[in-house]
């Protein structure tokens, strides 16, 4: 529709203006020519005294010549409205009483009229006395403008023909072009439907113009991102199920073995029940950690930001954890280079730092140390947690932040680890638009560097 409107409408408009201008110009030219002939004829009529004699072969032939050229009728009237000459020889001797002639004789000058419907020009030209300028008669010329009209008609026909051809071409072109434009879009829609039906792996491959290829690329990018998320979700669900099942399986094995034995000594009962309690505690810890993680994910946009004294926050965490460290004879060292006040979510940051220090204690050696330091520049504050522990093998360093990843499952289990601590830490730090890095050497120790902006970035 747009193509048709843009193509045909302006053309119709311009054609109509063009044809009307042509017609007006041709009619005004014709009038000017006739006025010239009138002037010439009136001079001749006057000088030869034709109005009184009514006869002069030269005048007659001139009048006939003009009426032949313009294919029309010339009537000459004297000032008594008496018709002296009529090229149609119909009205000679009669009187011509018309408004134009009367006004012309009264000195109103040349009168002209163009009738568009019947296509003729009527021109009434005064015959004036050379000296007195008195109007002595009038020449009435009635000429057809059909020739002009027929030229206009034939031009119009041609333009119409041209427009029809152009219209057909535009329609054909429009159909073709809209087809070309919409075909790749239809493929995109079909591919999206295909993916909606569950065939996620296929992606879309659409060749077309650049924009469509860009859409297709962006779409595939989105799909691959969704796929990654979906894979990680599935992996998470299967890990969660596995982790939750492990303590339950142990509890079942312990309970079954008690049931199967007869005359079980009470000491064994006690021992097994203690193991069962341990497993229940472990299950409880996994569930709690999972809840913390899910809560962090769910409340991503819901940070409880306030200016917090970070020195005090760290001191509080250390106070809570020092007794645990003491049990393993681990020395806790705290260094603060300057007072730091930062806009953070106290609960989330505290959780993140606690996990790091707990790990530093858990994966340490007897009589080891844990060093926590706090520093800041104009933009960020930095927390460093180093330990003299067992370290993390290089190949595992990329994976430790993944949910449920543990370097040494047995050791982690012994120390009550769930594999979720560092995932929670990383999540909480990222929510503060911060970053965490690990440096570690097996057998020597580990350092976690945390960097968080002093002012919370929304
Ligand atoms: P977990 O609950 O098992 O401690 P985390 O997510 O906190 O889980 O840590 C993941 C794994 O990274 C741990 O199982 C451990 O193997 C390793 N790890 C974390 N912190 C340290 C550390 N300070 N020293 C050595 N290994 C560590």
CSV table of C-alpha atoms and ligand atoms in Angstrom, one decimal:
chain,number,residue,atom,x,y,z
A,1,UNK,CA,0.0,0.0,0.0
A,2,UNK,CA,2.8,2.4,0.9
A,3,UNK,CA,4.6,1.7,-2.4
A,4,UNK,CA,1.3,2.2,-4.3
A,5,UNK,CA,0.4,5.4,-2.5
A,6,UNK,CA,4.0,6.8,-2.9
A,7,UNK,CA,4.1,5.9,-6.5
A,8,UNK,CA,0.7,6.6,-8.0
A,9,UNK,CA,-0.7,9.5,-5.9
A,10,UNK,CA,2.1,12.0,-6.6
A,11,UNK,CA,2.0,11.0,-10.3
A,12,UNK,CA,-1.7,11.6,-10.6
A,13,UNK,CA,-1.4,14.9,-8.8
A,14,UNK,CA,1.5,16.2,-11.0
A,15,UNK,CA,-0.2,15.0,-14.2
A,16,UNK,CA,-3.4,16.9,-13.4
A,17,UNK,CA,-1.4,20.1,-12.6
A,18,UNK,CA,0.5,19.6,-15.8
A,19,UNK,CA,-2.5,19.1,-18.1
A,20,UNK,CA,-4.4,22.0,-16.5
A,21,UNK,CA,-1.4,24.3,-16.9
A,22,UNK,CA,-1.1,23.3,-20.5
A,23,UNK,CA,-4.7,23.9,-21.2
A,24,UNK,CA,-4.8,27.3,-19.6
A,25,UNK,CA,-1.6,28.4,-21.4
A,26,UNK,CA,-2.9,27.2,-24.8
A,27,UNK,CA,-6.3,29.0,-24.3
A,28,UNK,CA,-4.6,32.2,-23.2
A,29,UNK,CA,-2.3,32.0,-26.3
A,30,UNK,CA,-5.3,31.4,-28.5
A,31,UNK,CA,-7.1,34.5,-27.0
A,32,UNK,CA,-4.0,36.6,-27.6
A,33,UNK,CA,-3.8,35.4,-31.2
A,34,UNK,CA,-7.4,36.2,-31.8
A,35,UNK,CA,-7.1,39.6,-30.3
A,36,UNK,CA,-4.3,40.3,-32.8
A,37,UNK,CA,-6.4,39.2,-35.6
A,38,UNK,CA,-9.3,41.4,-34.2
A,39,UNK,CA,-7.0,44.4,-34.1
A,40,UNK,CA,-5.8,43.8,-37.7
A,41,UNK,CA,-9.3,43.2,-38.9
A,42,UNK,CA,-10.8,46.2,-37.1
A,43,UNK,CA,-8.1,48.5,-38.7
A,44,UNK,CA,-9.0,47.1,-42.1
A,45,UNK,CA,-12.7,47.4,-41.6
A,46,UNK,CA,-12.4,51.0,-40.5
A,47,UNK,CA,-10.0,52.1,-43.2
A,48,UNK,CA,-12.1,50.5,-46.0
A,49,UNK,CA,-15.4,51.9,-44.6
A,50,UNK,CA,-16.7,48.3,-44.6
A,51,UNK,CA,-19.3,49.1,-41.9
A,52,UNK,CA,-21.1,51.4,-44.2
A,53,UNK,CA,-20.7,49.7,-47.5
A,54,UNK,CA,-20.8,46.1,-46.3
A,55,UNK,CA,-18.9,45.0,-49.3
A,56,UNK,CA,-15.3,44.7,-50.0
A,57,UNK,CA,-13.8,41.5,-51.6
A,58,UNK,CA,-10.5,41.9,-49.8
A,59,UNK,CA,-12.1,42.3,-46.4
A,60,UNK,CA,-14.4,39.4,-47.2
A,61,UNK,CA,-11.5,37.1,-48.2
A,62,UNK,CA,-9.5,38.2,-45.1
A,63,UNK,CA,-12.5,37.5,-42.8
A,64,UNK,CA,-13.0,34.1,-44.4
A,65,UNK,CA,-9.3,33.3,-44.2
A,66,UNK,CA,-9.3,34.0,-40.4
A,67,UNK,CA,-12.5,32.0,-39.8
A,68,UNK,CA,-11.0,29.1,-41.8
A,69,UNK,CA,-7.7,29.1,-39.9
A,70,UNK,CA,-9.4,29.0,-36.5
A,71,UNK,CA,-12.4,27.0,-37.7
A,72,UNK,CA,-15.1,29.3,-36.4
A,73,UNK,CA,-17.6,32.0,-37.1
A,74,UNK,CA,-17.0,35.7,-37.5
A,75,UNK,CA,-19.8,38.2,-37.2
A,76,UNK,CA,-19.4,41.9,-37.8
A,77,UNK,CA,-21.9,44.3,-36.3
A,78,UNK,CA,-22.2,48.1,-36.8
A,79,UNK,CA,-23.1,50.5,-34.0
A,80,UNK,CA,-26.8,50.0,-34.6
A,81,UNK,CA,-26.3,46.2,-33.7
A,82,UNK,CA,-27.0,45.4,-37.4
A,83,UNK,CA,-25.1,42.4,-38.7
A,84,UNK,CA,-23.0,43.5,-41.6
A,85,UNK,CA,-21.1,40.2,-42.2
A,86,UNK,CA,-21.6,36.7,-41.0
A,87,UNK,CA,-19.1,34.0,-42.3
A,88,UNK,CA,-21.9,31.5,-42.0
A,89,UNK,CA,-24.1,33.8,-44.1
A,90,UNK,CA,-27.0,33.0,-41.7
A,91,UNK,CA,-27.7,36.2,-39.9
A,92,UNK,CA,-26.7,39.0,-42.3
A,93,UNK,CA,-29.1,42.0,-42.1
A,94,UNK,CA,-30.5,40.9,-38.8
A,95,UNK,CA,-29.7,42.4,-35.4
A,96,UNK,CA,-27.4,40.9,-32.9
A,97,UNK,CA,-28.5,41.9,-29.4
A,98,UNK,CA,-26.1,40.4,-26.8
A,99,UNK,CA,-24.8,41.7,-23.6
A,100,UNK,CA,-21.1,41.5,-24.7
A,101,UNK,CA,-21.8,43.4,-28.0
A,102,UNK,CA,-23.8,46.1,-26.2
A,103,UNK,CA,-21.1,46.6,-23.6
A,104,UNK,CA,-18.4,46.6,-26.2
A,105,UNK,CA,-20.2,49.3,-28.2
A,106,UNK,CA,-20.5,51.3,-25.0
A,107,UNK,CA,-16.7,51.4,-24.8
A,108,UNK,CA,-16.0,48.5,-22.5
A,109,UNK,CA,-13.2,47.3,-24.7
A,110,UNK,CA,-12.5,43.7,-25.8
A,111,UNK,CA,-14.7,41.1,-24.2
A,112,UNK,CA,-13.7,37.4,-24.1
A,113,UNK,CA,-15.2,34.3,-22.7
A,114,UNK,CA,-14.1,30.7,-22.7
A,115,UNK,CA,-16.7,28.0,-22.2
A,116,UNK,CA,-14.9,24.9,-20.9
A,117,UNK,CA,-17.9,22.6,-21.3
A,118,UNK,CA,-18.7,23.2,-25.0
A,119,UNK,CA,-15.0,24.1,-25.7
A,120,UNK,CA,-15.2,27.4,-27.5
A,121,UNK,CA,-13.9,30.9,-27.2
A,122,UNK,CA,-16.1,33.9,-27.8
A,123,UNK,CA,-14.2,37.2,-28.4
A,124,UNK,CA,-16.0,40.5,-29.0
A,125,UNK,CA,-13.6,43.1,-30.4
A,126,UNK,CA,-14.5,46.8,-30.8
A,127,UNK,CA,-14.0,48.7,-34.1
A,128,UNK,CA,-12.9,52.2,-33.2
A,129,UNK,CA,-12.6,55.5,-35.0
A,130,UNK,CA,-9.0,56.4,-35.5
A,131,UNK,CA,-9.3,59.9,-34.3
A,132,UNK,CA,-12.3,60.2,-32.0
A,133,UNK,CA,-11.8,56.7,-30.6
A,134,UNK,CA,-15.5,56.3,-30.9
A,135,UNK,CA,-16.7,52.6,-31.1
A,136,UNK,CA,-18.2,52.2,-34.5
A,137,UNK,CA,-19.0,48.5,-34.4
A,138,UNK,CA,-17.8,45.1,-33.1
A,139,UNK,CA,-16.3,41.9,-34.4
A,140,UNK,CA,-17.7,38.8,-32.7
A,141,UNK,CA,-15.6,35.8,-33.1
A,142,UNK,CA,-16.7,32.3,-32.1
A,143,UNK,CA,-14.0,29.8,-32.3
A,144,UNK,CA,-13.8,26.2,-31.2
A,145,UNK,CA,-11.0,25.1,-28.8
A,146,UNK,CA,-11.6,21.4,-29.6
A,147,UNK,CA,-8.1,21.1,-31.0
A,148,UNK,CA,-6.6,22.2,-27.7
A,149,UNK,CA,-8.9,19.8,-25.9
A,150,UNK,CA,-8.0,16.9,-28.1
A,151,UNK,CA,-4.3,17.5,-27.5
A,152,UNK,CA,-5.0,17.5,-23.8
A,153,UNK,CA,-7.1,14.4,-24.1
A,154,UNK,CA,-4.4,12.5,-26.0
A,155,UNK,CA,-1.8,13.6,-23.5
A,156,UNK,CA,-4.1,12.4,-20.7
A,157,UNK,CA,-4.6,9.1,-22.4
A,158,UNK,CA,-0.9,8.6,-22.7
A,159,UNK,CA,-0.3,9.5,-19.1
A,160,UNK,CA,-3.1,7.1,-18.1
A,161,UNK,CA,-1.5,4.3,-20.0
A,162,UNK,CA,1.8,5.1,-18.5
A,163,UNK,CA,0.2,5.2,-15.0
A,164,UNK,CA,-1.5,1.8,-15.5
A,165,UNK,CA,1.8,0.3,-16.6
A,166,UNK,CA,3.6,1.9,-13.7
A,167,UNK,CA,0.8,0.8,-11.3
A,168,UNK,CA,1.2,-2.8,-12.5
A,169,UNK,CA,5.0,-2.6,-12.2
A,170,UNK,CA,4.7,-1.0,-8.7
A,171,UNK,CA,2.2,-3.7,-7.5
A,172,UNK,CA,4.4,-6.5,-9.0
A,173,UNK,CA,7.5,-4.9,-7.4
A,174,UNK,CA,5.7,-4.5,-4.1
A,175,UNK,CA,4.6,-8.1,-4.0
A,176,UNK,CA,8.0,-9.3,-4.9
A,177,UNK,CA,9.8,-7.0,-2.5
A,178,UNK,CA,7.5,-7.6,0.5
A,179,UNK,CA,8.0,-11.3,-0.3
A,180,UNK,CA,11.7,-10.9,-0.2
A,181,UNK,CA,11.5,-8.8,3.0
A,182,UNK,CA,9.1,-11.1,4.9
A,183,UNK,CA,10.4,-14.5,3.8
A,184,UNK,CA,13.4,-14.5,6.2
A,185,UNK,CA,11.2,-13.1,9.0
A,186,UNK,CA,8.8,-16.0,8.5
A,187,UNK,CA,11.7,-18.3,8.8
A,188,UNK,CA,12.7,-16.6,12.0
A,189,UNK,CA,9.1,-17.0,13.4
A,190,UNK,CA,9.1,-20.7,12.3
A,191,UNK,CA,12.5,-21.3,14.0
A,192,UNK,CA,11.3,-19.5,17.2
A,193,UNK,CA,8.2,-21.7,17.2
A,194,UNK,CA,10.4,-24.8,16.7
A,195,UNK,CA,12.5,-23.7,19.7
A,196,UNK,CA,9.4,-23.0,21.7
A,197,UNK,CA,8.2,-26.5,21.0
A,198,UNK,CA,11.3,-27.7,22.8
A,199,UNK,CA,14.0,-28.2,20.1
A,200,UNK,CA,16.4,-25.8,21.9
A,201,UNK,CA,19.6,-27.3,20.5
A,202,UNK,CA,18.9,-26.4,16.9
A,203,UNK,CA,19.2,-22.6,17.1
A,204,UNK,CA,18.4,-20.7,13.9
A,205,UNK,CA,20.4,-20.4,10.7
A,206,UNK,CA,18.8,-17.8,8.4
A,207,UNK,CA,20.5,-16.2,5.5
A,208,UNK,CA,19.0,-13.0,4.3
A,209,UNK,CA,19.8,-9.3,4.4
A,210,UNK,CA,22.2,-8.1,7.1
A,211,UNK,CA,19.6,-7.1,9.7
A,212,UNK,CA,18.0,-10.5,9.6
A,213,UNK,CA,21.4,-12.2,10.0
A,214,UNK,CA,22.0,-9.9,13.0
A,215,UNK,CA,18.6,-10.9,14.5
A,216,UNK,CA,19.4,-14.5,13.9
A,217,UNK,CA,22.9,-14.2,15.5
A,218,UNK,CA,21.5,-12.3,18.6
A,219,UNK,CA,18.8,-14.9,18.9
A,220,UNK,CA,21.3,-17.8,18.7
A,221,UNK,CA,23.4,-16.0,21.3
A,222,UNK,CA,20.4,-15.7,23.6
A,223,UNK,CA,19.5,-19.4,23.0
A,224,UNK,CA,23.1,-20.5,23.9
A,225,UNK,CA,22.9,-18.4,27.0
A,226,UNK,CA,19.6,-19.9,27.9
A,227,UNK,CA,21.0,-23.3,27.3
A,228,UNK,CA,24.0,-22.7,29.6
A,229,UNK,CA,21.6,-21.5,32.3
A,230,UNK,CA,19.4,-24.5,31.7
A,231,UNK,CA,22.4,-26.9,31.9
A,232,UNK,CA,23.6,-25.3,35.1
A,233,UNK,CA,20.1,-25.4,36.6
A,234,UNK,CA,19.9,-29.1,35.8
A,235,UNK,CA,23.3,-29.8,37.2
A,236,UNK,CA,22.4,-27.8,40.3
A,237,UNK,CA,19.2,-29.8,40.8
A,238,UNK,CA,21.0,-33.1,40.3
A,239,UNK,CA,23.8,-32.0,42.7
A,240,UNK,CA,21.3,-30.9,45.3
A,241,UNK,CA,19.4,-34.2,45.1
A,242,UNK,CA,22.7,-36.1,45.4
A,243,UNK,CA,24.0,-34.0,48.3
A,244,UNK,CA,20.7,-34.3,50.2
A,245,UNK,CA,20.5,-38.0,49.6
A,246,UNK,CA,23.9,-38.8,50.9
A,247,UNK,CA,23.3,-38.2,54.7
A,248,UNK,CA,19.8,-39.9,54.4
A,249,UNK,CA,21.5,-43.0,52.8
A,250,UNK,CA,24.0,-43.1,55.6
A,251,UNK,CA,21.3,-42.8,58.2
A,252,UNK,CA,19.4,-45.6,56.6
A,253,UNK,CA,22.4,-47.9,56.5
A,254,UNK,CA,23.2,-47.2,60.2
A,255,UNK,CA,19.6,-47.7,61.2
A,256,UNK,CA,19.3,-50.9,59.1
A,257,UNK,CA,22.4,-52.5,60.5
A,258,UNK,CA,21.1,-51.8,64.1
A,259,UNK,CA,17.8,-53.4,63.2
A,260,UNK,CA,19.4,-56.5,61.6
A,261,UNK,CA,21.6,-57.3,64.6
A,262,UNK,CA,20.1,-59.1,67.5
A,263,UNK,CA,21.2,-58.4,71.1
A,264,UNK,CA,23.0,-55.3,70.0
A,265,UNK,CA,25.1,-53.9,72.9
A,266,UNK,CA,24.0,-50.6,74.1
A,267,UNK,CA,27.4,-49.0,73.3
A,268,UNK,CA,26.9,-49.8,69.7
A,269,UNK,CA,23.5,-48.3,69.8
A,270,UNK,CA,25.0,-45.1,71.2
A,271,UNK,CA,27.8,-45.0,68.7
A,272,UNK,CA,25.4,-45.5,65.7
A,273,UNK,CA,22.9,-43.0,67.1
A,274,UNK,CA,25.8,-40.5,67.4
A,275,UNK,CA,26.6,-41.1,63.8
A,276,UNK,CA,23.0,-40.7,62.9
A,277,UNK,CA,22.9,-37.3,64.7
A,278,UNK,CA,26.0,-36.2,62.8
A,279,UNK,CA,24.4,-37.1,59.5
A,280,UNK,CA,21.2,-35.2,60.5
A,281,UNK,CA,23.3,-32.2,61.4
A,282,UNK,CA,25.1,-32.4,58.0
A,283,UNK,CA,21.7,-32.6,56.2
A,284,UNK,CA,20.6,-29.5,58.2
A,285,UNK,CA,23.8,-27.6,57.2
A,286,UNK,CA,23.3,-28.4,53.5
A,287,UNK,CA,19.7,-27.2,53.7
A,288,UNK,CA,20.7,-24.0,55.5
A,289,UNK,CA,23.5,-23.3,53.0
A,290,UNK,CA,21.1,-24.0,50.1
A,291,UNK,CA,18.6,-21.6,51.6
A,292,UNK,CA,21.3,-18.9,52.0
A,293,UNK,CA,22.3,-19.3,48.3
A,294,UNK,CA,18.7,-19.3,47.0
A,295,UNK,CA,17.9,-16.3,49.2
A,296,UNK,CA,20.9,-14.5,47.6
A,297,UNK,CA,19.7,-15.3,44.1
A,298,UNK,CA,16.2,-14.3,44.9
A,299,UNK,CA,16.9,-11.0,46.5
A,300,UNK,CA,19.5,-9.9,43.9
A,301,UNK,CA,17.7,-6.6,43.5
A,302,UNK,CA,16.9,-6.3,47.1
A,303,UNK,CA,20.1,-5.2,48.8
A,304,UNK,CA,19.9,-3.7,52.3
A,305,UNK,CA,22.6,-1.1,51.8
A,306,UNK,CA,23.8,1.1,54.6
A,307,UNK,CA,27.2,2.8,55.6
A,308,UNK,CA,29.0,0.2,57.7
A,309,UNK,CA,32.2,0.4,59.7
A,310,UNK,CA,34.1,-2.5,58.0
A,311,UNK,CA,36.8,-2.7,60.8
A,312,UNK,CA,34.1,-3.3,63.4
A,313,UNK,CA,32.4,-5.8,61.2
A,314,UNK,CA,35.6,-7.8,60.7
A,315,UNK,CA,36.4,-7.7,64.5
A,316,UNK,CA,33.0,-9.1,65.2
A,317,UNK,CA,33.5,-12.0,62.8
A,318,UNK,CA,36.9,-12.7,64.3
A,319,UNK,CA,35.6,-12.7,67.8
A,320,UNK,CA,33.0,-15.3,66.8
A,321,UNK,CA,35.5,-17.5,65.0
A,322,UNK,CA,38.6,-17.3,67.2
A,323,UNK,CA,37.3,-20.0,69.7
A,324,UNK,CA,37.0,-22.4,66.7
A,325,UNK,CA,40.5,-21.6,65.6
A,326,UNK,CA,41.9,-22.0,69.1
A,327,UNK,CA,40.6,-25.6,69.1
A,328,UNK,CA,43.1,-26.4,66.4
A,329,UNK,CA,45.7,-24.1,67.8
A,330,UNK,CA,45.5,-21.8,64.9
A,331,UNK,CA,46.7,-18.2,65.3
A,332,UNK,CA,44.4,-15.4,64.1
A,333,UNK,CA,46.1,-12.2,63.0
A,334,UNK,CA,44.1,-9.1,62.1
A,335,UNK,CA,45.7,-6.1,60.4
A,336,UNK,CA,43.8,-2.9,59.6
A,337,UNK,CA,45.6,-0.3,57.6
A,338,UNK,CA,42.9,2.4,58.0
A,339,UNK,CA,39.4,2.9,59.2
A,340,UNK,CA,37.0,2.0,56.4
A,341,UNK,CA,33.3,2.9,56.2
A,342,UNK,CA,31.6,1.5,53.1
A,343,UNK,CA,28.1,1.2,51.7
A,344,UNK,CA,27.3,-2.5,52.0
A,345,UNK,CA,24.7,-5.1,52.9
A,346,UNK,CA,26.0,-6.0,56.4
A,347,UNK,CA,24.4,-9.5,56.5
A,348,UNK,CA,25.6,-10.5,53.1
A,349,UNK,CA,29.1,-9.2,53.4
A,350,UNK,CA,29.4,-10.8,56.8
A,351,UNK,CA,28.3,-14.1,55.4
A,352,UNK,CA,30.9,-13.8,52.6
A,353,UNK,CA,33.8,-13.0,54.8
A,354,UNK,CA,32.8,-15.6,57.5
A,355,UNK,CA,32.9,-18.3,54.8
A,356,UNK,CA,36.4,-17.3,53.8
A,357,UNK,CA,37.8,-17.3,57.3
A,358,UNK,CA,36.0,-20.5,58.2
A,359,UNK,CA,37.6,-22.2,55.2
A,360,UNK,CA,41.0,-20.7,56.2
A,361,UNK,CA,40.6,-22.4,59.6
A,362,UNK,CA,39.1,-25.6,58.2
A,363,UNK,CA,41.7,-26.3,55.5
A,364,UNK,CA,44.6,-25.3,57.8
A,365,UNK,CA,47.3,-27.4,59.5
A,366,UNK,CA,47.8,-27.8,63.2
A,367,UNK,CA,49.5,-24.8,64.7
A,368,UNK,CA,49.0,-22.8,61.6
A,369,UNK,CA,47.9,-19.2,61.2
A,370,UNK,CA,45.2,-17.1,59.5
A,371,UNK,CA,45.9,-13.5,58.6
A,372,UNK,CA,43.1,-11.1,57.8
A,373,UNK,CA,43.9,-7.6,56.5
A,374,UNK,CA,41.8,-4.6,55.6
A,375,UNK,CA,42.9,-1.7,53.4
A,376,UNK,CA,41.3,0.8,51.1
A,377,UNK,CA,42.0,3.4,48.4
A,378,UNK,CA,39.7,6.2,47.2
A,379,UNK,CA,37.4,3.9,45.4
A,380,UNK,CA,37.5,0.4,46.9
A,381,UNK,CA,38.2,-1.4,50.1
A,382,UNK,CA,40.2,-4.7,50.1
A,383,UNK,CA,39.9,-7.7,52.4
A,384,UNK,CA,42.7,-10.3,52.3
A,385,UNK,CA,42.3,-13.7,54.0
A,386,UNK,CA,45.5,-15.7,53.9
A,387,UNK,CA,46.3,-19.0,55.6
A,388,UNK,CA,49.1,-21.4,56.1
A,389,UNK,CA,46.9,-24.3,55.2
A,390,UNK,CA,46.9,-27.2,52.7
A,391,UNK,CA,46.5,-25.0,49.6
A,392,UNK,CA,44.4,-25.6,46.5
A,393,UNK,CA,45.8,-27.5,43.5
A,394,UNK,CA,46.2,-25.2,40.5
A,395,UNK,CA,43.7,-27.1,38.3
A,396,UNK,CA,41.0,-26.9,41.0
A,397,UNK,CA,41.4,-23.1,41.5
A,398,UNK,CA,38.9,-22.2,38.7
A,399,UNK,CA,36.2,-24.6,40.1
A,400,UNK,CA,36.2,-23.8,43.8
A,401,UNK,CA,33.5,-21.1,43.4
A,402,UNK,CA,31.1,-23.6,41.7
A,403,UNK,CA,28.3,-24.9,43.8
A,404,UNK,CA,29.1,-28.3,45.5
A,405,UNK,CA,32.6,-28.3,44.2
A,406,UNK,CA,35.1,-29.7,46.7
A,407,UNK,CA,38.8,-30.5,46.2
A,408,UNK,CA,38.9,-33.3,48.7
A,409,UNK,CA,35.4,-34.6,49.3
A,410,UNK,CA,36.5,-36.7,52.3
A,411,UNK,CA,38.2,-33.8,54.1
A,412,UNK,CA,35.4,-31.4,53.3
A,413,UNK,CA,33.0,-33.9,54.7
A,414,UNK,CA,35.1,-34.4,57.8
A,415,UNK,CA,35.1,-30.7,58.5
A,416,UNK,CA,31.4,-30.4,57.7
A,417,UNK,CA,31.7,-28.6,54.4
A,418,UNK,CA,28.9,-28.6,51.9
A,419,UNK,CA,30.7,-27.2,48.9
A,420,UNK,CA,28.4,-24.2,48.9
A,421,UNK,CA,30.5,-21.8,51.0
A,422,UNK,CA,32.5,-20.2,48.2
A,423,UNK,CA,29.5,-20.0,45.8
A,424,UNK,CA,27.7,-18.0,48.5
A,425,UNK,CA,30.7,-15.8,49.1
A,426,UNK,CA,31.2,-15.1,45.4
A,427,UNK,CA,27.5,-14.4,44.9
A,428,UNK,CA,27.4,-11.9,47.8
A,429,UNK,CA,30.6,-10.1,46.6
A,430,UNK,CA,29.3,-9.8,43.0
A,431,UNK,CA,26.1,-8.3,44.4
A,432,UNK,CA,28.2,-5.6,45.8
A,433,UNK,CA,29.8,-5.2,42.3
A,434,UNK,CA,33.0,-6.5,43.8
A,435,UNK,CA,35.5,-9.2,42.8
A,436,UNK,CA,37.3,-12.1,44.4
A,437,UNK,CA,40.5,-13.7,43.4
A,438,UNK,CA,42.4,-16.7,44.8
A,439,UNK,CA,46.1,-17.3,45.0
A,440,UNK,CA,47.2,-20.7,46.3
A,441,UNK,CA,50.0,-23.1,46.4
A,442,UNK,CA,49.5,-26.7,47.5
A,443,UNK,CA,51.1,-27.4,50.8
A,444,UNK,CA,51.9,-23.8,51.5
A,445,UNK,CA,48.7,-21.9,51.9
A,446,UNK,CA,45.9,-19.9,50.3
A,447,UNK,CA,45.1,-16.2,49.9
A,448,UNK,CA,41.7,-14.8,48.9
A,449,UNK,CA,41.7,-11.2,47.8
A,450,UNK,CA,38.3,-9.4,47.9
A,451,UNK,CA,37.7,-5.9,46.3
A,452,UNK,CA,34.5,-4.1,46.9
A,453,UNK,CA,33.5,-0.4,45.9
A,454,UNK,CA,33.3,1.9,48.9
A,455,UNK,CA,30.1,3.4,47.4
A,456,UNK,CA,27.4,1.0,46.3
A,457,UNK,CA,26.9,1.0,42.5
A,458,UNK,CA,23.2,0.4,41.6
B,1,LIG,P1,33.2,-26.4,51.6
B,1,LIG,O1,31.9,-26.3,52.3
B,1,LIG,O2,33.6,-27.8,51.2
B,1,LIG,O3,34.3,-25.8,52.4
B,1,LIG,P2,33.5,-24.2,49.8
B,1,LIG,O4,32.7,-23.8,48.7
B,1,LIG,O5,33.7,-23.2,50.9
B,1,LIG,O6,33.0,-25.6,50.3
B,1,LIG,O7,34.9,-24.5,49.3
B,1,LIG,C1,35.1,-25.3,48.1
B,1,LIG,C2,36.4,-26.1,48.2
B,1,LIG,O8,37.5,-25.2,48.0
B,1,LIG,C3,36.6,-26.8,49.5
B,1,LIG,O9,36.0,-28.0,49.5
B,1,LIG,C4,38.1,-26.8,49.6
B,1,LIG,O10,38.5,-28.0,48.9
B,1,LIG,C5,38.6,-25.7,48.8
B,1,LIG,N1,39.0,-24.5,49.7
B,1,LIG,C6,38.3,-23.5,50.0
B,1,LIG,N2,39.0,-22.6,50.8
B,1,LIG,C7,40.2,-23.2,51.0
B,1,LIG,C8,41.3,-22.8,51.7
B,1,LIG,N3,41.4,-21.7,52.4
B,1,LIG,N4,42.4,-23.6,51.7
B,1,LIG,C9,42.3,-24.8,50.9
B,1,LIG,N5,41.3,-25.2,50.2
B,1,LIG,C10,40.2,-24.4,50.3
